[in-house]
Amino acid sequence: MKPLRVGIAGLGRLGRRHAENLAFSTRDCLLVAACSPVQAELDNAPGLHPGYRRYADFDAFIRDDEIDAVVLVTPTPLHAEQTIAALRAGKHVFVEKPLALNVADCERVEAVAREHPKQVAMVGFVRRFDPSYETARRSIAEGAIGRPFVVRSQTCDMNDASGAFIRFAPTSGGIFMDCSVHDIDLARWLLGQPRAERVFATGTIAIHEGLRPLGDVDNGFALVEFEGGVRAVLYASRTQAHGHDTHTEVIGTAGSLRIGQDAARDRVVTCDANGVRHQVVVDFFERFREAFSREMQAFVASCRGEQPVTLSLSDATEATRIGLAITRSLKSGQPEAVW
Ligand SMILES: NC(=O)c1ccc[n+]([C@@H]2O[C@H](COP(=O)([O-])OP(=O)(O)OC[C@H]3O[C@@H](n4cnc5c(N)ncnc54)[C@H](O)[C@@H]3O)[C@@H](O)[C@H]2O)c1
């Protein structure tokens, strides 16, 4: 079978990483084209051959007949329309999370995907490809902790004193849609896809006052009530002093599992007169480097018909639905139903 011909749209912070993974650590694919409105990003795209196609215009990019699949790493408000356009142009689609910032857009994407059942449409919930999270899920399915009924999960970035991330805030959907959407997806995945009924959220600004006019916070807390007494407790932060500290605990009737505790960079622990300590990862990419690589490998394998897509668009819709309810609760200060 010929290699899958992939085009990437968006070559910013994460797009460059996906391009590197596609070019250098994914078998059976060729990165043949890139799209960005920023010429400098196209000129410096990693893994792109000088002869490969570069597009400033997204519509021209998806009309390229020599692209089989596209990887969309563009700003969140563009995800739904670009996914729909790419599916209609006959491409397999990988799109970064969140799928959209409203449920109606998610459902429109789902409807178009149903019209193109032979094409893959996958959303970037990268943690599902992390080996530790995979092991945890398998253990839970095998009954290792009895019946799981609580997930406590956090996504916490190291503080960026420059506040540069504030420029993403107007388009990210806020801290819960941007960060906790991963924990929401994990909670559903680890707890067996229960239906969320009600949420409560609060938050605070510890450092970054620039978020206040946007109605956003730099530390957010949320409780999700799922059907059947199942619960999730979520924390998101932009202000950690020690590094990127993303971890999850799953509590069951016969035990619990902890995934990614203490944000350890490696297996070295130093014991000296100052105590016992280890280095920590600095950002999400360092923590999930292997998962990002495995995610692209899974996408390419699914497009080539070698494995099923394990992540459905409806999972992405549910993550958006719950994230939006949490965001409403942050603003109203009241518990909010999930609808
Ligand atoms: N899975 C994760 O853990 C994770 C981590 C970071 C970001 N993300 C997601 O990835 C997406 C991009 O985030 P980022 O941090 O790389 O943002 P970024 O701003 O650094 O990059 C966005 C890129 O999109 C390009 N772009 C803008 N408009 C475009 C258009 N119309 N057509 C094609 N390209 C266009 C920009 O030039 C830029 O290259 C966001 O949706 C974000 O939520 C996911």
Short mmCIF file of C-alpha atoms in Angstrom, two decimals, residues 17-261:
data_model
loop_
_atom_site.label_atom_id
_atom_site.label_comp_id
_atom_site.label_asym_id
_atom_site.label_seq_id
_atom_site.Cartn_x
_atom_site.Cartn_y
_atom_site.Cartn_z
CA ARG A 17 5.43 19.29 16.91
CA HIS A 18 2.83 17.33 14.98
CA ALA A 19 4.72 18.07 11.75
CA GLU A 20 7.95 16.73 13.29
CA ASN A 21 6.18 13.60 14.51
CA LEU A 22 4.59 12.98 11.11
CA ALA A 23 7.86 13.53 9.26
CA PHE A 24 10.27 11.76 11.58
CA SER A 25 8.46 9.24 13.78
CA THR A 26 5.39 8.00 11.90
CA ARG A 27 5.63 5.09 9.46
CA ASP A 28 3.73 4.79 6.19
CA CYS A 29 3.03 8.48 5.71
CA LEU A 30 4.55 11.42 3.88
CA LEU A 31 4.11 15.01 4.97
CA VAL A 32 3.49 16.55 1.57
CA ALA A 33 1.89 19.95 2.22
CA ALA A 34 1.38 22.63 4.83
CA CYS A 35 -1.01 25.52 5.26
CA SER A 36 -0.60 28.68 7.30
CA PRO A 37 -1.43 32.33 6.67
CA VAL A 38 2.01 33.17 8.07
CA GLN A 39 4.71 32.89 5.40
CA ALA A 40 7.54 32.60 7.95
CA GLU A 41 5.84 29.52 9.45
CA LEU A 42 5.62 27.90 6.03
CA ASP A 43 9.24 28.75 5.27
CA ASN A 44 10.40 27.12 8.51
CA ALA A 45 8.03 24.16 8.65
CA PRO A 46 9.85 21.14 10.08
CA GLY A 47 9.92 17.97 8.01
CA LEU A 48 8.69 19.67 4.83
CA HIS A 49 10.80 19.08 1.78
CA PRO A 50 11.66 22.19 -0.29
CA GLY A 51 9.54 20.78 -3.11
CA TYR A 52 6.47 20.17 -0.99
CA ARG A 53 3.39 22.31 -1.35
CA ARG A 54 2.82 25.32 0.90
CA TYR A 55 -0.55 27.07 1.06
CA ALA A 56 -1.52 30.39 2.57
CA ASP A 57 -5.16 29.68 1.73
CA PHE A 58 -7.02 26.85 3.51
CA ASP A 59 -9.55 26.30 0.67
CA ALA A 60 -6.76 25.81 -1.85
CA PHE A 61 -5.01 23.46 0.61
CA ILE A 62 -7.98 21.10 0.94
CA ARG A 63 -8.57 21.15 -2.84
CA ASP A 64 -5.09 19.59 -3.30
CA ASP A 65 -5.89 16.18 -4.84
CA GLU A 66 -2.59 14.77 -3.71
CA ILE A 67 -3.44 15.00 -0.03
CA ASP A 68 -5.26 12.02 1.54
CA ALA A 69 -5.45 13.26 5.13
CA VAL A 70 -5.18 16.57 6.96
CA VAL A 71 -4.01 17.39 10.47
CA LEU A 72 -5.65 20.59 11.73
CA VAL A 73 -3.72 22.42 14.45
CA THR A 74 -5.34 25.78 13.95
CA PRO A 75 -6.98 28.16 16.44
CA THR A 76 -9.95 26.54 18.20
CA PRO A 77 -12.72 28.71 16.65
CA LEU A 78 -11.72 27.37 13.19
CA HIS A 79 -11.86 23.66 14.06
CA ALA A 80 -15.48 22.88 13.20
CA GLU A 81 -15.67 24.70 9.84
CA GLN A 82 -12.27 23.43 8.71
CA THR A 83 -13.13 19.85 9.70
CA ILE A 84 -16.39 20.04 7.76
CA ALA A 85 -14.68 21.53 4.70
CA ALA A 86 -11.92 18.92 4.75
CA LEU A 87 -14.38 16.02 5.12
CA ARG A 88 -16.40 17.39 2.20
CA ALA A 89 -13.18 17.63 0.17
CA GLY A 90 -12.71 13.89 0.71
CA LYS A 91 -9.91 14.01 3.29
CA HIS A 92 -9.41 12.03 6.48
CA VAL A 93 -9.24 14.55 9.33
CA PHE A 94 -7.36 14.82 12.58
CA VAL A 95 -8.37 17.97 14.45
CA GLU A 96 -6.98 19.32 17.69
CA LYS A 97 -9.13 19.62 20.81
CA PRO A 98 -11.63 21.02 21.55
CA LEU A 99 -13.71 20.10 18.50
CA ALA A 100 -15.73 23.33 18.86
CA LEU A 101 -16.76 25.90 21.43
CA ASN A 102 -20.48 25.13 21.12
CA VAL A 103 -22.47 21.91 20.92
CA ALA A 104 -24.32 22.84 17.73
CA ASP A 105 -21.02 23.07 15.82
CA CYS A 106 -19.90 19.70 17.22
CA GLU A 107 -23.15 18.14 16.08
CA ARG A 108 -22.78 19.68 12.60
CA VAL A 109 -19.34 18.06 12.33
CA GLU A 110 -20.81 14.73 13.46
CA ALA A 111 -23.57 14.98 10.83
CA VAL A 112 -21.07 15.66 8.02
CA ALA A 113 -18.83 12.83 9.23
CA ARG A 114 -21.81 10.47 9.05
CA GLU A 115 -22.16 11.43 5.38
CA HIS A 116 -18.51 10.37 4.84
CA PRO A 117 -18.28 7.06 6.73
CA LYS A 118 -15.16 5.90 4.90
CA GLN A 119 -13.14 8.88 6.12
CA VAL A 120 -11.52 9.04 9.53
CA ALA A 121 -12.46 11.99 11.76
CA MET A 122 -10.48 12.04 14.98
CA VAL A 123 -10.09 14.65 17.73
CA GLY A 124 -6.80 15.20 19.58
CA PHE A 125 -7.38 13.90 23.09
CA VAL A 126 -3.72 13.01 23.31
CA ARG A 127 -3.75 11.61 26.84
CA ARG A 128 -5.59 8.53 25.61
CA PHE A 129 -2.34 7.63 23.82
CA ASP A 130 -0.14 8.02 26.89
CA PRO A 131 1.13 4.57 27.94
CA SER A 132 0.42 5.17 31.65
CA TYR A 133 -3.17 6.26 31.03
CA GLU A 134 -3.64 3.27 28.70
CA THR A 135 -2.36 0.89 31.39
CA ALA A 136 -4.65 2.46 33.96
CA ARG A 137 -7.69 2.08 31.74
CA ARG A 138 -6.86 -1.56 31.02
CA SER A 139 -6.40 -2.27 34.76
CA ILE A 140 -9.74 -0.67 35.54
CA ALA A 141 -11.45 -2.73 32.83
CA GLU A 142 -9.88 -5.85 34.37
CA GLY A 143 -11.39 -4.95 37.74
CA ALA A 144 -8.18 -3.92 39.53
CA ILE A 145 -9.90 -1.26 41.67
CA GLY A 146 -13.41 -2.68 41.79
CA ARG A 147 -16.08 -0.28 40.50
CA PRO A 148 -14.51 3.12 39.71
CA PHE A 149 -16.69 5.99 40.91
CA VAL A 150 -14.46 9.06 41.26
CA VAL A 151 -11.85 10.69 39.02
CA ARG A 152 -9.70 13.49 40.41
CA SER A 153 -7.76 15.04 37.58
CA GLN A 154 -5.73 18.16 37.03
CA THR A 155 -4.08 20.02 34.16
CA CYS A 156 -1.65 22.52 35.59
CA ASP A 157 0.82 24.57 33.58
CA MET A 158 3.98 26.09 34.92
CA ASN A 159 3.56 29.80 35.49
CA ASP A 160 4.58 31.88 32.49
CA ALA A 161 5.51 35.16 34.14
CA SER A 162 5.32 36.98 30.80
CA GLY A 163 1.60 36.12 30.60
CA ALA A 164 2.08 35.36 26.88
CA PHE A 165 -0.66 32.72 27.08
CA ILE A 166 -3.20 35.51 27.65
CA ARG A 167 -3.15 36.19 23.92
CA PHE A 168 -4.72 32.72 23.38
CA ALA A 169 -7.37 33.35 26.02
CA PRO A 170 -9.90 35.24 23.83
CA THR A 171 -10.12 32.30 21.41
CA SER A 172 -9.46 29.29 23.65
CA GLY A 173 -12.89 29.19 25.29
CA GLY A 174 -11.38 29.79 28.75
CA ILE A 175 -9.38 27.62 31.11
CA PHE A 176 -11.94 24.82 31.33
CA MET A 177 -12.49 24.47 27.57
CA ASP A 178 -8.77 24.78 26.90
CA CYS A 179 -7.25 22.68 29.72
CA SER A 180 -9.92 20.74 31.64
CA VAL A 181 -11.46 19.44 28.42
CA HIS A 182 -8.66 16.84 28.53
CA ASP A 183 -9.60 15.83 32.10
CA ILE A 184 -13.28 15.71 31.16
CA ASP A 185 -12.53 13.33 28.31
CA LEU A 186 -10.30 11.23 30.57
CA ALA A 187 -12.95 11.07 33.29
CA ARG A 188 -15.56 9.79 30.83
CA TRP A 189 -13.07 7.35 29.29
CA LEU A 190 -11.85 5.97 32.63
CA LEU A 191 -15.31 5.80 34.20
CA GLY A 192 -17.04 4.00 31.30
CA GLN A 193 -18.69 6.94 29.50
CA PRO A 194 -21.31 7.92 32.12
CA ARG A 195 -23.72 10.75 31.26
CA ALA A 196 -22.98 14.06 33.00
CA GLU A 197 -25.98 15.64 34.72
CA ARG A 198 -24.83 18.68 36.69
CA VAL A 199 -21.67 20.67 37.36
CA PHE A 200 -20.40 23.30 39.75
CA ALA A 201 -17.35 25.48 39.16
CA THR A 202 -15.45 28.29 40.75
CA GLY A 203 -12.14 29.96 40.09
CA THR A 204 -9.72 32.64 41.07
CA ILE A 205 -7.04 34.86 39.60
CA ALA A 206 -3.84 34.28 41.57
CA ILE A 207 -1.43 36.14 39.28
CA HIS A 208 -2.65 37.03 35.77
CA GLU A 209 -5.01 40.01 36.05
CA GLY A 210 -5.06 40.26 32.24
CA LEU A 211 -7.58 37.41 32.28
CA ARG A 212 -10.16 39.37 34.29
CA PRO A 213 -11.64 41.45 31.41
CA LEU A 214 -12.06 38.18 29.49
CA GLY A 215 -14.05 36.56 32.31
CA ASP A 216 -11.36 33.90 32.60
CA VAL A 217 -9.32 32.73 35.63
CA ASP A 218 -5.82 31.35 36.09
CA ASN A 219 -6.97 28.67 38.57
CA GLY A 220 -10.27 26.84 38.07
CA PHE A 221 -12.04 24.13 40.09
CA ALA A 222 -14.97 22.02 38.96
CA LEU A 223 -17.17 19.19 40.19
CA VAL A 224 -19.01 17.03 37.68
CA GLU A 225 -21.95 14.88 38.77
CA PHE A 226 -22.42 11.93 36.43
CA GLU A 227 -25.38 9.58 36.51
CA GLY A 228 -25.29 6.73 39.03
CA GLY A 229 -23.38 8.63 41.73
CA VAL A 230 -20.16 8.82 39.71
CA ARG A 231 -18.18 12.04 40.22
CA ALA A 232 -15.20 13.94 38.77
CA VAL A 233 -13.19 16.61 40.57
CA LEU A 234 -11.16 18.79 38.23
CA TYR A 235 -8.46 21.41 38.76
CA ALA A 236 -6.79 23.56 36.12
CA SER A 237 -4.04 26.08 36.72
CA ARG A 238 -1.74 28.37 34.77
CA THR A 239 0.39 29.29 37.79
CA GLN A 240 2.33 26.29 39.08
CA ALA A 241 5.78 27.22 40.37
CA HIS A 242 7.47 23.84 39.91
CA GLY A 243 6.58 22.76 36.35
CA HIS A 244 3.79 21.24 34.29
CA ASP A 245 1.90 19.07 36.77
CA THR A 246 -0.81 17.06 35.09
CA HIS A 247 -2.02 13.97 36.93
CA THR A 248 -5.09 11.88 37.62
CA GLU A 249 -6.41 9.62 40.37
CA VAL A 250 -9.17 7.10 39.83
CA ILE A 251 -10.89 5.83 42.97
CA GLY A 252 -12.84 2.59 42.99
CA THR A 253 -14.65 0.40 45.51
CA ALA A 254 -11.59 -1.87 45.88
CA GLY A 255 -8.66 0.52 45.43
CA SER A 256 -7.36 3.46 43.47
CA LEU A 257 -4.90 4.25 40.71
CA ARG A 258 -2.64 7.30 40.37
CA ILE A 259 -1.35 8.33 36.97
CA GLY A 260 1.48 10.78 36.40
CA GLN A 261 1.90 11.76 40.05
#
